[in-house]
XYZ file of C-alpha atoms in Angstrom:
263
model
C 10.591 15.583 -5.387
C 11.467 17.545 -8.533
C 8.667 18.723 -11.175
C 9.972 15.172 -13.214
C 9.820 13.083 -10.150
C 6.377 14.838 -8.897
C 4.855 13.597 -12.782
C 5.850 10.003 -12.464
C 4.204 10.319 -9.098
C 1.092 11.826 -10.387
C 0.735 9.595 -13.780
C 1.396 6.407 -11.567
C -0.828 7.113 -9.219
C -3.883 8.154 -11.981
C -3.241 4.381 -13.167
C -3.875 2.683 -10.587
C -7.167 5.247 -9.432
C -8.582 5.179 -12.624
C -7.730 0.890 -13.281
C -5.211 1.340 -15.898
C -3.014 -0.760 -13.583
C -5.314 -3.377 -11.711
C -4.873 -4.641 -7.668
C -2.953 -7.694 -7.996
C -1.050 -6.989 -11.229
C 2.340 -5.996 -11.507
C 3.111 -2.746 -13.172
C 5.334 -2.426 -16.394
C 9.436 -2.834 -15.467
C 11.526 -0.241 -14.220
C 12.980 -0.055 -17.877
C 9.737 0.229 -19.406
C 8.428 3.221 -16.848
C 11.712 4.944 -17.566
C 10.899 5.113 -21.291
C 7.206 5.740 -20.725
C 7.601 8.387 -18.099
C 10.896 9.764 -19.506
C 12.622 9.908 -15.819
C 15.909 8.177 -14.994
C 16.292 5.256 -12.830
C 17.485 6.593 -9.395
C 14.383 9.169 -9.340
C 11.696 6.511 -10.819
C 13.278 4.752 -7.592
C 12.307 7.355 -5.256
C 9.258 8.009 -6.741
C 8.261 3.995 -6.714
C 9.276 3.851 -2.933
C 7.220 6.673 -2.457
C 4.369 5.253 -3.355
C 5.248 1.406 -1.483
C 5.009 3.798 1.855
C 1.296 5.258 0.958
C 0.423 1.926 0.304
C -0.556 2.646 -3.464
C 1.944 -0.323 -4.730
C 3.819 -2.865 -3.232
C 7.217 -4.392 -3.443
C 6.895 -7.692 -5.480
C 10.332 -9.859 -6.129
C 13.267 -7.837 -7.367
C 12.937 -4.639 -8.567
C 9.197 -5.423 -9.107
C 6.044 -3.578 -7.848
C 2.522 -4.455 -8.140
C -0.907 -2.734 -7.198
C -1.723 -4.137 -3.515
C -4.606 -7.332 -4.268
C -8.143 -5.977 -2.669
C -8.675 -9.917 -1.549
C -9.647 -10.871 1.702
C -9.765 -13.936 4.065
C -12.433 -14.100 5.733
C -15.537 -16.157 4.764
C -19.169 -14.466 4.358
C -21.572 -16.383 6.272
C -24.764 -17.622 4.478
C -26.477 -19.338 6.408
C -28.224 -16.208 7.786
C -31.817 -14.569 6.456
C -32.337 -11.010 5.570
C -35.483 -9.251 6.716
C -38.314 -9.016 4.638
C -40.009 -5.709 3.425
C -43.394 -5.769 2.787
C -43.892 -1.873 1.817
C -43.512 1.383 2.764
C -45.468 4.685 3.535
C -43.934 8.468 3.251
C -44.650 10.608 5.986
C -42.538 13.837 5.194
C -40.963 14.377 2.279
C -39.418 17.688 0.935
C -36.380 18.452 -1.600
C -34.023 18.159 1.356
C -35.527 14.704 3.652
C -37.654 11.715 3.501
C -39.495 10.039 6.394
C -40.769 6.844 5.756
C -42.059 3.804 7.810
C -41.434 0.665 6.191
C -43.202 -2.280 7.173
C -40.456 -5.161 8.086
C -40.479 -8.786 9.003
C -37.010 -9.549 10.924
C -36.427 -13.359 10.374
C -38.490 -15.153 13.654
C -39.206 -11.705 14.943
C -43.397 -10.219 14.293
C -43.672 -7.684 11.530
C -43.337 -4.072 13.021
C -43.251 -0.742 11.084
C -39.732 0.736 11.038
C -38.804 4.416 10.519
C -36.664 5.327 7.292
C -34.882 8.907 6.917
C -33.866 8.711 3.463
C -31.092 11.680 3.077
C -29.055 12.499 -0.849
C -26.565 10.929 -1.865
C -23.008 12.834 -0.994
C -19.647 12.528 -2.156
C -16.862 13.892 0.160
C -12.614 14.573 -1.178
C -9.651 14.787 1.058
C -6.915 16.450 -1.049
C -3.138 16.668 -0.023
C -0.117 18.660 -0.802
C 3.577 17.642 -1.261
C 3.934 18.424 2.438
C 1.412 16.245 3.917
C -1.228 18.269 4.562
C -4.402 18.645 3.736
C -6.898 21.303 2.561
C -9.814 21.747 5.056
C -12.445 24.721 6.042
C -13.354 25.823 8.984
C -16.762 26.654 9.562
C -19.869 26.631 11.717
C -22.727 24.659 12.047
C -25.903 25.894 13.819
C -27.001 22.732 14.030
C -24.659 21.178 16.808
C -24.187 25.238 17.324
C -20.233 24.940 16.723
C -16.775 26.106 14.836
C -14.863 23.141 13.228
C -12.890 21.680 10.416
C -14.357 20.104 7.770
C -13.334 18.627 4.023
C -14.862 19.589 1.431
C -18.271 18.135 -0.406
C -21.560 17.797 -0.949
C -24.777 16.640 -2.811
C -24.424 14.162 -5.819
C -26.563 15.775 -8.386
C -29.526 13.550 -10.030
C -27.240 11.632 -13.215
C -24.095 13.066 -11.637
C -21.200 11.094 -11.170
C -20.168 11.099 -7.642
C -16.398 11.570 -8.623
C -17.827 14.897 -11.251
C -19.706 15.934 -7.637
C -16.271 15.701 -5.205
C -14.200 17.398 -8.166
C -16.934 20.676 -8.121
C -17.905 20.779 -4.691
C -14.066 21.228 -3.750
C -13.544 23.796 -6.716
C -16.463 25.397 -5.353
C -15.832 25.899 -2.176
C -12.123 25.689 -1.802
C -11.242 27.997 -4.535
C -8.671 25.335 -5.612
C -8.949 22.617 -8.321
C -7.706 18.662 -7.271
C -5.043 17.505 -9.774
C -6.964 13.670 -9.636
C -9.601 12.401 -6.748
C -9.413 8.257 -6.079
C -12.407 6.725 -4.845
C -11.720 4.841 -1.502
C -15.012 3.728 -0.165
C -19.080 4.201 0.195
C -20.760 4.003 3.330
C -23.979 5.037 5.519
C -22.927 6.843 8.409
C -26.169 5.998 10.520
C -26.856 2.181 8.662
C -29.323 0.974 11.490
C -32.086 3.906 10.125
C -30.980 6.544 7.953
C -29.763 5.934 4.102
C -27.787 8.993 2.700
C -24.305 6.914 0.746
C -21.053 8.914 1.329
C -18.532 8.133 -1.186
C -14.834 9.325 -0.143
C -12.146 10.185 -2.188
C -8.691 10.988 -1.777
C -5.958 12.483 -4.093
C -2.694 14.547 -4.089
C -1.950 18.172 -5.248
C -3.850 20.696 -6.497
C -4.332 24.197 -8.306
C -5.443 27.475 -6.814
C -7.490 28.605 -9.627
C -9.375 32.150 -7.638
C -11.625 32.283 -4.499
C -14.615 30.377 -3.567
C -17.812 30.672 -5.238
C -20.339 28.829 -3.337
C -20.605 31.755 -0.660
C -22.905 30.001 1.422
C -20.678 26.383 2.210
C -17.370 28.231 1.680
C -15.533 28.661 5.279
C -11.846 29.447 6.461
C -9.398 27.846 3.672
C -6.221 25.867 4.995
C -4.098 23.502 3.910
C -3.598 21.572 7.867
C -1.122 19.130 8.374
C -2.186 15.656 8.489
C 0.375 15.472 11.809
C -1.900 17.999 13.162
C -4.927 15.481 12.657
C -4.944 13.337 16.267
C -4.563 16.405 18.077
C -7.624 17.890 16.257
C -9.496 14.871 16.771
C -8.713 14.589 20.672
C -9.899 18.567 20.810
C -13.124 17.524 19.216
C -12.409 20.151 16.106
C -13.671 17.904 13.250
C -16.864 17.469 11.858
C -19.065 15.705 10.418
C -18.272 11.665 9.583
C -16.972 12.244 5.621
C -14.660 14.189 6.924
C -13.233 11.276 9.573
C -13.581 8.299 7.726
C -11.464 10.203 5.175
C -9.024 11.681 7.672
C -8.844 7.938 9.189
C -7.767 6.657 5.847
C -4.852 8.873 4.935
C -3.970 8.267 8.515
C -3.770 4.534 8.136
C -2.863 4.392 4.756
C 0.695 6.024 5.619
C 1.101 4.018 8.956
C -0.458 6.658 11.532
C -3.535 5.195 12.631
C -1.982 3.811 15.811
C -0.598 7.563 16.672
C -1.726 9.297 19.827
C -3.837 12.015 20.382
C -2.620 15.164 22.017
C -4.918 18.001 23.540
């Protein structure tokens, strides 16, 4: 796409991240965006088809798009109980990780004391070029004792936002600066006894803006191709679950997920 084409992109897609244009409404007409974004109609075309393939709008009647509706079909049971807490005692804590054991009543099951690690909060960006590829580090972690890739993030900050957190931590350790970062999704990555949220988010383009500054996180810099990401996977050269569920997402989101792995 052309620098025109690649800022309808960009101020489409900021709409719909930041709510501007809601799931399940239609966006203004393809008269109306060519005004607004000052872009003829062929490219506003290839820009809005564009997006239809990543799954950011979705063909709706004629010449019509809309944000794809976040509805689903299937039913939450109620009829089931939720255990019941009846306190909790710290046995570590420290700046870093909380043990706890928390005293718990499973419905028909006796009470039993159940162990808690309670790790920060983390937020966790997957940023990609016009070429489909994504920027990544490689580094090593003495704790499994291994080289791998990784994206970019870290600690939410005590009355940080977790967006504010994703946007630094990549600046910081990256070197480059993420034109926009959408929030996909928050979730534990150990849910049956450790509590540490990981927010995702995902966004395209970005601005080299020097070299890294946190010394200590900072790895290898490289923008890999998201082609590139099975193979990776099958070679057991990505780390860490942010950096998956993330992966996984762009994946799916432009029709890859079924792909196959090659060593």
């Amino acid at each position: 796409m052309g620098p025109k084409s690649l800022r309808a992109y960009r101020a489409i897609r900021e709409r719909v991240a930041s709510g501007e244009y809601k799931p399940g409404e239609k966006i203004p007409s393809e008269r109306k965006l060519e005004t607004d974004l000052e872009i003829g109609r062929t490219q506003l075309r290839v820009v809005l088809a564009k997006l239809v393939e990543e799954h950011i709008l979705e063909r709706y009647a004629r010449s019509s798009y809309r944000v794809p509706s976040r509805d689903v079909s299937i039913e939450r049971p109620d009829e089931l109980e939720p255990w019941q807490i009846h306190g909790e005692r710290v046995v570590y804590d420290n700046r870093w990780v909380k043990l706890a054991l928390v005293d718990v009543e499973p419905p028909g099951v006796e009470r039993f004391e159940h162990h808690v690690v309670r790790l920060h909060h983390v937020a966790i960006s997957a940023v990609l070029d016009d070429n489909d590829r994504v920027l990544m580090l490689w580094r090593y972690r003495f704790v499994p004792d291994k080289w791998g890739w990784e994206l970019p993030g870290g600690i939410v900050d005590e009355g940080e936002e977790p967006q504010a957190t994703a946007m630094r931590e990549f600046e910081e350790e990256t070197g480059w600066r993420p034109q926009f970062l959408e929030h996909v999704v928050t979730y534990q990555p150990m849910v049956g006894m450790v509590d540490s949220p990981h927010e995702i988010f995902v966004g395209r383009g970005a601005e080299h803006i020097g070299d890294p500054t946190d010394v200590e996180e900072a790895g290898h810099v490289a923008w890999v191709p998201l082609s590139d990401i099975p193979g990776l996977m099958a070679r057991d050269e990505l780390m860490g679950s942010g950096t998956l569920v993330a992966l996984l997402h762009l994946l799916a989101s432009r029709g890859e997920s079924g792909a196959t792995a090659s060593g």
